[in-house]
Coordinates of C-alpha atoms in Angstrom, one line a residue:
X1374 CA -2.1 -11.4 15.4
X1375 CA 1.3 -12.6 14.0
X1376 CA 4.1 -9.8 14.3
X1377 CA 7.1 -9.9 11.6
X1378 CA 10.0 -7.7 11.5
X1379 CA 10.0 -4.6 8.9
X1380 CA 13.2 -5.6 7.0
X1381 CA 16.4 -4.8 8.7
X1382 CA 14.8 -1.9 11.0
X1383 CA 14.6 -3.8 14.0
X1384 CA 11.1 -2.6 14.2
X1385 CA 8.1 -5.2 14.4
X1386 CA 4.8 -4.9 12.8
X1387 CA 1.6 -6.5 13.2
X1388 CA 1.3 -8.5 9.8
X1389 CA -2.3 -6.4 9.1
X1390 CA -1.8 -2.7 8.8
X1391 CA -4.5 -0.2 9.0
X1392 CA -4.5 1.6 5.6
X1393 CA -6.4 4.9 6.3
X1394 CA -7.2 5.9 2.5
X1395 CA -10.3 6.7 3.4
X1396 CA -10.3 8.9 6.6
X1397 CA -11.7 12.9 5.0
X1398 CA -13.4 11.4 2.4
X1399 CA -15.2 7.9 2.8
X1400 CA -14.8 8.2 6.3
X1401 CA -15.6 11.4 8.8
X1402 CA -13.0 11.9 11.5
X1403 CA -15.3 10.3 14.4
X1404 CA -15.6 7.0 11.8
X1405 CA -11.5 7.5 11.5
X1406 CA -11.3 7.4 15.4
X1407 CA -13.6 4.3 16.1
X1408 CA -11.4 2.6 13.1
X1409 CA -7.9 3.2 15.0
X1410 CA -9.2 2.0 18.1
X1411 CA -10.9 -1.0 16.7
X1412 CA -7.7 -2.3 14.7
X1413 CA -5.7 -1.7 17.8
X1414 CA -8.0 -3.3 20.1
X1415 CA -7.2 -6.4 17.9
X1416 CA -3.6 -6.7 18.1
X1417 CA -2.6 -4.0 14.9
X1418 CA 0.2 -1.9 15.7
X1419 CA 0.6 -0.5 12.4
X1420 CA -1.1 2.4 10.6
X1421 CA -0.6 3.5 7.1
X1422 CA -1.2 6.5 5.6
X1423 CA 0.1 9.3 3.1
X1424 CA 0.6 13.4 2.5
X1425 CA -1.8 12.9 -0.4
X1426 CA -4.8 11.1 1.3
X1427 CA -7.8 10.7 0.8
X1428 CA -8.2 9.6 -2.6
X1429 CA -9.3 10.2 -5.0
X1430 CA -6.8 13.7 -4.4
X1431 CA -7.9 17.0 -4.2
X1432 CA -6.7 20.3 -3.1
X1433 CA -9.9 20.7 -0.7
X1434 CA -9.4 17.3 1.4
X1435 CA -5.5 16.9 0.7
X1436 CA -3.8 16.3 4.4
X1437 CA -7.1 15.5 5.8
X1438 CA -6.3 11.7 6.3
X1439 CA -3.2 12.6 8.3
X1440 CA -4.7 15.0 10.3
X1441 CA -7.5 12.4 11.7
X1442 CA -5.0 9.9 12.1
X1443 CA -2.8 12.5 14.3
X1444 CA -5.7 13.5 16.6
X1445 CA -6.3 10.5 17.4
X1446 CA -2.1 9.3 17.6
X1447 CA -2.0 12.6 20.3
X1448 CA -4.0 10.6 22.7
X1449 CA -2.2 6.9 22.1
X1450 CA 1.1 5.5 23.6
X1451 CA 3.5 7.0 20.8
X1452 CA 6.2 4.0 21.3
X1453 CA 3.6 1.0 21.2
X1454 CA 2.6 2.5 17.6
X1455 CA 4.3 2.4 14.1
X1456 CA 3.4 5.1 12.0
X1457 CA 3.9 5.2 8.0
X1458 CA 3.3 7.8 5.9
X1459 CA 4.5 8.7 2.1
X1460 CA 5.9 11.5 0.1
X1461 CA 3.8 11.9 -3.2
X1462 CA 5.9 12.1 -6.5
X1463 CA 5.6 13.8 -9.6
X1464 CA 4.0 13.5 -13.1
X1465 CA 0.0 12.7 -11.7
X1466 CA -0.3 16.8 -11.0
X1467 CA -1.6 17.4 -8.0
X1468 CA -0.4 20.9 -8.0
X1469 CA -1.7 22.1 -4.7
X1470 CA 1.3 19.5 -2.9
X1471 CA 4.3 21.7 -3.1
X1472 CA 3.4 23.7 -6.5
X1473 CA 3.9 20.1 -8.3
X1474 CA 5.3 17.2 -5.6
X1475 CA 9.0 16.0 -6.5
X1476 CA 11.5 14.0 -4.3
X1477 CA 14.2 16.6 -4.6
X1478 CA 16.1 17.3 -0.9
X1479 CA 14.5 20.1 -0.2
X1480 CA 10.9 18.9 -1.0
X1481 CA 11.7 15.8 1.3
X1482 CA 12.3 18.4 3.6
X1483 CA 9.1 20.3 3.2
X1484 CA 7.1 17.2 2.7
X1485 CA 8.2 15.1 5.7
X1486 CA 7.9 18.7 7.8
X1487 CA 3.7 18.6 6.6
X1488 CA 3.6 15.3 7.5
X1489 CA 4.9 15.1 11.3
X1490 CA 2.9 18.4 11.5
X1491 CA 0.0 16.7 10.4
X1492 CA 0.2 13.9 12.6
X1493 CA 1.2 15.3 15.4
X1494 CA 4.3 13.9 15.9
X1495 CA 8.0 14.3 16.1
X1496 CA 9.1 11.0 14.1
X1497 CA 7.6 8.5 12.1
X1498 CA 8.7 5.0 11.8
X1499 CA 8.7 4.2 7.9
X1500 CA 8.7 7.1 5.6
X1501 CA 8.0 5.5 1.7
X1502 CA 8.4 7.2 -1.8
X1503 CA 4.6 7.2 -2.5
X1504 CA 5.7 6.5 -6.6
X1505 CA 8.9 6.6 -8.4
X1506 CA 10.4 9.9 -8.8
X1507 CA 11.3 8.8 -12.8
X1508 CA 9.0 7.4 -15.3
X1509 CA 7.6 3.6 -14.8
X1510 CA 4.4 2.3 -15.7
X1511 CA 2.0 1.9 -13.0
X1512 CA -1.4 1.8 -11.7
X1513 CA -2.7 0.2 -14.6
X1514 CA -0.1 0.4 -17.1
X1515 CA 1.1 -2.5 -18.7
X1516 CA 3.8 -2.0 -20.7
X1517 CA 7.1 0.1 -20.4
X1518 CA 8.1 2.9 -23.0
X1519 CA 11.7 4.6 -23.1
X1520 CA 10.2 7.4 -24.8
X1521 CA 8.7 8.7 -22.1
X1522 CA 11.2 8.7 -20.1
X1523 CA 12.3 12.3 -18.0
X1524 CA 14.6 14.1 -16.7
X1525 CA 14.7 12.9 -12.9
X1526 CA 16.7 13.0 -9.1
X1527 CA 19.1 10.3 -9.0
X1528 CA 18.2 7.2 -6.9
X1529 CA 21.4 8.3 -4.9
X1530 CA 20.4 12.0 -4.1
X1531 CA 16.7 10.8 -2.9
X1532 CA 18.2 8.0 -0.3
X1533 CA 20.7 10.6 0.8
X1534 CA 18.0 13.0 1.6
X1535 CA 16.1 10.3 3.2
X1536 CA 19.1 9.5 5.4
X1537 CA 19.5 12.8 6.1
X1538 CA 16.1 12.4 7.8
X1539 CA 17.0 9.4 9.3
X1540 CA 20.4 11.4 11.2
X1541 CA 18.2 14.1 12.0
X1542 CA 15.6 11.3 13.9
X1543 CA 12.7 12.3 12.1
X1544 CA 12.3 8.4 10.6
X1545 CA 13.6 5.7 11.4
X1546 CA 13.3 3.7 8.3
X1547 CA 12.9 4.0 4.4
X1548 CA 10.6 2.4 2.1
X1549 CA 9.3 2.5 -1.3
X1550 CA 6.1 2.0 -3.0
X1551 CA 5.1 1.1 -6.9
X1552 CA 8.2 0.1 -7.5
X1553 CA 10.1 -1.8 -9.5
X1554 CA 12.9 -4.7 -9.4
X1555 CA 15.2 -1.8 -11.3
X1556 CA 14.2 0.4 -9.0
X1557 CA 15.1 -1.7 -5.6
X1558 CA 18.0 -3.0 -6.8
X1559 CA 19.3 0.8 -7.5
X1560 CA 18.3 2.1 -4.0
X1561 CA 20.2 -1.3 -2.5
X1562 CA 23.2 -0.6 -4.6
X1563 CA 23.0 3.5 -3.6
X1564 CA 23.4 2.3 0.0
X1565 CA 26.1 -0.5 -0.7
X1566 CA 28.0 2.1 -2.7
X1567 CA 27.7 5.2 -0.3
X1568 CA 27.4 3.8 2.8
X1569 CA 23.7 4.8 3.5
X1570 CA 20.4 3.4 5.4
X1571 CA 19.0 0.5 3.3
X1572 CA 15.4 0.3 2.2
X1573 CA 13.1 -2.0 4.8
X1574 CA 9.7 -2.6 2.7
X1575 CA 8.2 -2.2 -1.0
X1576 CA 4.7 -1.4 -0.6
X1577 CA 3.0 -2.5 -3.6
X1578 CA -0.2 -4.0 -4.7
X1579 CA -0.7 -7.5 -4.6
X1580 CA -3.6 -9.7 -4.2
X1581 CA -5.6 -12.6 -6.5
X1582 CA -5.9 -10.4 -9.7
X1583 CA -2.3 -9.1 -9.5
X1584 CA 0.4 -11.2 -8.9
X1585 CA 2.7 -9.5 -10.8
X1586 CA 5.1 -9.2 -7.5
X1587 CA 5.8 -12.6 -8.2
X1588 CA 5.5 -13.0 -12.0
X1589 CA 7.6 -9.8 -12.3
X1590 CA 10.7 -10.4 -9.9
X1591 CA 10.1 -8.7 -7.3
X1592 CA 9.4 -11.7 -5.4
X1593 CA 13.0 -12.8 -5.7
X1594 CA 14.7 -9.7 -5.0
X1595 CA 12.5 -10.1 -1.2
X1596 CA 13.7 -13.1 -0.8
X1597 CA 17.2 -12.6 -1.3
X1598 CA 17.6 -8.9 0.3
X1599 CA 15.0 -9.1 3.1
X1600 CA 12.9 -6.1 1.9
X1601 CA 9.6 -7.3 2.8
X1602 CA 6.3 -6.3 1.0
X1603 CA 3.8 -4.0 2.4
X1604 CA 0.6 -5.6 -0.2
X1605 CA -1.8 -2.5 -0.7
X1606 CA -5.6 -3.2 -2.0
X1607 CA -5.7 -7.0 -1.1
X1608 CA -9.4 -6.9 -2.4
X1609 CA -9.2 -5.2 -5.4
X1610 CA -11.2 -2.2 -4.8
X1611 CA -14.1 -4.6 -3.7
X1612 CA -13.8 -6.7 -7.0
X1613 CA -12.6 -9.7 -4.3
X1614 CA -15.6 -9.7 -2.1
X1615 CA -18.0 -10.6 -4.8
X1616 CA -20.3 -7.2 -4.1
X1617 CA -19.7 -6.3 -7.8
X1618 CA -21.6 -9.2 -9.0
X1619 CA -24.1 -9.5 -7.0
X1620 CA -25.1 -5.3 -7.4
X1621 CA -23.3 -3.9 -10.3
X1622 CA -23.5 -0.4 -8.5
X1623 CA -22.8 -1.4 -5.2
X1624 CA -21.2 1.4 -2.9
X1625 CA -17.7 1.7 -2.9
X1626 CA -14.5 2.7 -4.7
X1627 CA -15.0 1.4 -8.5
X1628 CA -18.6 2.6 -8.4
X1629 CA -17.9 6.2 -6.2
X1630 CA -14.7 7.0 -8.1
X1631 CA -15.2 5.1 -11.7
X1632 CA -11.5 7.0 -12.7
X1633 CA -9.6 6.4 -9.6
X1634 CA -9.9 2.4 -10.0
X1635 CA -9.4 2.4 -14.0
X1636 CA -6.7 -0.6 -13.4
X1637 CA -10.1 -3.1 -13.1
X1638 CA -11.6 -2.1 -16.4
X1639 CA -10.6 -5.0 -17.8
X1640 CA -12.1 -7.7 -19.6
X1641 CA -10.9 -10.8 -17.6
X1642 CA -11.3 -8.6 -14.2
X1643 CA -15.4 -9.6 -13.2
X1644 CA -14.6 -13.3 -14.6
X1645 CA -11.8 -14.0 -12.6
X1646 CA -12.9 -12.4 -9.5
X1647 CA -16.1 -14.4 -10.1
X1648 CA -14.2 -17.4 -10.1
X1649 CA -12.2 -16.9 -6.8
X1650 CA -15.5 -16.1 -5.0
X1651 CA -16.4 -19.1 -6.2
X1652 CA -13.9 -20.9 -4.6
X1653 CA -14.2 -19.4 -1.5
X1654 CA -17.1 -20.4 -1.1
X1655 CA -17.0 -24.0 -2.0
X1656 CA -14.1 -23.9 0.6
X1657 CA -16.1 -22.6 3.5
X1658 CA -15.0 -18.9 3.4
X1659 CA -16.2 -15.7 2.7
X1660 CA -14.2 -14.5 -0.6
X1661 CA -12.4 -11.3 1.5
X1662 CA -11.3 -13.4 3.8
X1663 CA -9.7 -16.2 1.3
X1664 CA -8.5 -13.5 -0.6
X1665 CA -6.7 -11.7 2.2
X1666 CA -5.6 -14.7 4.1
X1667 CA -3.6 -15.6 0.7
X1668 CA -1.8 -12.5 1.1
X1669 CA -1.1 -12.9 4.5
X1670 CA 0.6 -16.3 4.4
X1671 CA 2.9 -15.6 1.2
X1672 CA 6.7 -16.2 2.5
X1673 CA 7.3 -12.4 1.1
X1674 CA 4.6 -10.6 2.9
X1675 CA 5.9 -8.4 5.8
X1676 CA 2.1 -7.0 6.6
X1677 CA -1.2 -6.8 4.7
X1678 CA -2.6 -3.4 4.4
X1679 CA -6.5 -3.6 4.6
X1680 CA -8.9 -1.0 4.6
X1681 CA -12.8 -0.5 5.4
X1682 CA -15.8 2.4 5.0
X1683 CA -17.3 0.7 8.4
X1684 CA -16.8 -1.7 11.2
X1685 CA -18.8 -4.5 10.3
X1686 CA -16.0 -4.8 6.9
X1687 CA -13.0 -4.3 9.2
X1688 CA -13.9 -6.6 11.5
X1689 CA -14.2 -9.2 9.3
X1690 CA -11.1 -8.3 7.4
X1691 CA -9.1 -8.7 10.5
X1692 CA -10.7 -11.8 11.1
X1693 CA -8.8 -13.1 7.9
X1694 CA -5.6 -13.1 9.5
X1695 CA -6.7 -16.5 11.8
X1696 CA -7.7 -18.2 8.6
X1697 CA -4.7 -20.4 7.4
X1698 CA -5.3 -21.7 3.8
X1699 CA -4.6 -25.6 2.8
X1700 CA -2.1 -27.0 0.4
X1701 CA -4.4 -27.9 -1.9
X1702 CA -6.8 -24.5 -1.9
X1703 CA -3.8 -23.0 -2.8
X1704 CA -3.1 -25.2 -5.6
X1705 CA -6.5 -24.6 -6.8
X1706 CA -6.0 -20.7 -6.7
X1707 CA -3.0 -21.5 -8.8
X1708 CA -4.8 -22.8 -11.4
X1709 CA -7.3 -20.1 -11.4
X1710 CA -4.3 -17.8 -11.7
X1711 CA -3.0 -20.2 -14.8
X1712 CA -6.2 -19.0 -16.7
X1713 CA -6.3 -15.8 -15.9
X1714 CA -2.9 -14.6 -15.0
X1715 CA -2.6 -10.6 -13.7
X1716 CA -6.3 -9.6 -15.1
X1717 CA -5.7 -6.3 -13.0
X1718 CA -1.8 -5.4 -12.5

């Protein structure tokens, strides 16, 4: 397991993370357990999760995810761990979170206070604005629209807040998540201008259907200020392992929760994930791993986030992280990409 430091934090992470998405729903607490102690048993040191998990959200199982990831933390070395966890944002309801989630200060407060509560800690190690607090496109969304733009806390407000958690030593580092180049260029200027904790990671998704992180900029501004990217949903909701094809209704996220994963329902979607599988296989790989190991060795990745319903997947998404793809298999997944650029963004 390769380790690579989460920006300018002077923390180290494992470059898998265990993304817990679906501990209280997908996954019972016991399954949750056996997970943990699996991924770390291989090497991972990081563990993802969020205030709103599991998904799809809902008032009944909201918290849930955190709370089987702190019963299990209460038993662990605390220091040998890093813990990330997210605040959610507004404008996708989810009314039950705070009477209506925003990143004002004082729901920063309340929301980081759940959290720690939650997982049974007194600090976590990279707290992450779930969404933008203003209006962007995302999860799906193509194309941008000024007129629905809102009313919104500044970008300055929200990282003061956030470094007011920081002083207090209840994080120890900021990130965001679905953001945009706009958007991390205005938190790094907020903490040039002011003096205040700079952002460490983007999480974002990224993987063989979406490469819009480096289409879109994104991949430039890592580059040049160090903020590494966290890639959520390196398989595509499944779509990258091939199951899809070979059983339409195979078990998992597209065919459990057909509105949650809306972003796939696109026409080039089962062509071009076809395609790569393909290719995997003519290479001598399964298609997860090909598709995860191309995350794992682009220059901007800081850690991969995988997830798994059972041990039998995880295991073989960790696996991926050995698997070191050639020159020229990535100049053939280029030209896939050429014919079928962003299918799923």
């Amino acid at each position: 397991m390769d380790f690579r430091p989460l920006g300018n934090s002077g923390i180290t992470v494992s470059s898998l993370c265990l993304g817990t998405m679906t501990f209280g729903q997908q996954n019972t607490e016991a399954e949750a357990h056996a997970q943990l102690d699996y991924a770390v048993a291989q090497g991972i040191n990081f563990i993802d999760t969020a205030e709103m998990y599991p998904v799809p959200p809902r008032a009944e199982t909201q918290g849930s995810t955190e709370r089987f990831v702190g019963s299990w933390l209460r038993r662990q070395a605390r220091d040998r761990l890093i813990i990330a966890t997210k605040i959610a944002g507004p404008a996708r309801g989810m009314g039950w979170i705070r009477g209506g989630p925003q990143i004002s200060a004082a729901q920063i407060q309340q929301a980081i206070d759940g959290s720690l509560a939650r997982l049974q800690t007194d600090y976590v190690d990279l707290y992450q604005i779930h969404w933008p607090e203003r209006y962007v496109p995302m999860f799906g969304e193509r194309y941008y629209r000024s007129d629905r733009r809102r009313e919104a806390e500044t970008i300055e407000a929200q990282l003061r807040a956030l470094a007011d958690l920081v002083q207090a030593g209840k994080i120890r580092a900021i990130g965001l998540s679905n953001e945009t180049p706009w958007g991390v260029m205005a938190f790094e200027q907020a903490a040039r201008d002011f003096g205040l904790p700079r952002v460490v990671s983007i999480q974002n998704a990224y993987h063989l259907l979406n490469r819009s992180f480096e289409t879109g900029g994104l991949a430039e501004i890592s580059h040049e200020t160090g903020i590494g990217l966290l890639a959520y949903s390196p398989l595509a909701f499944g779509w990258l392992t091939d199951k899809y094809r070979v059983e339409p209704k195979a078990k998992g996220r597209i065919t459990e929760f057909p509105g949650f994963g809306q972003r796939y329902h696109k026409p080039n979607v089962p062509v071009a994930a076809a395609a790569y599988a393909d290719l995997a296989r003519a290479r001598g790989f399964s298609p997860a791993q090909m598709a995860i190991a191309f995350v794992h060795q682009r220059p901007f990745t800081t850690s991969v986030i995988i997830g798994a319903t059972h041990l039998d997947q995880l295991a073989e998404n960790i696996a991926a992280a050995e698997l070191r793809l050639s020159d020229a298999v990535l100049a053939e997944i280029d030209a896939l990409d050429a014919r079928w650029p962003n299918p799923a963004p």
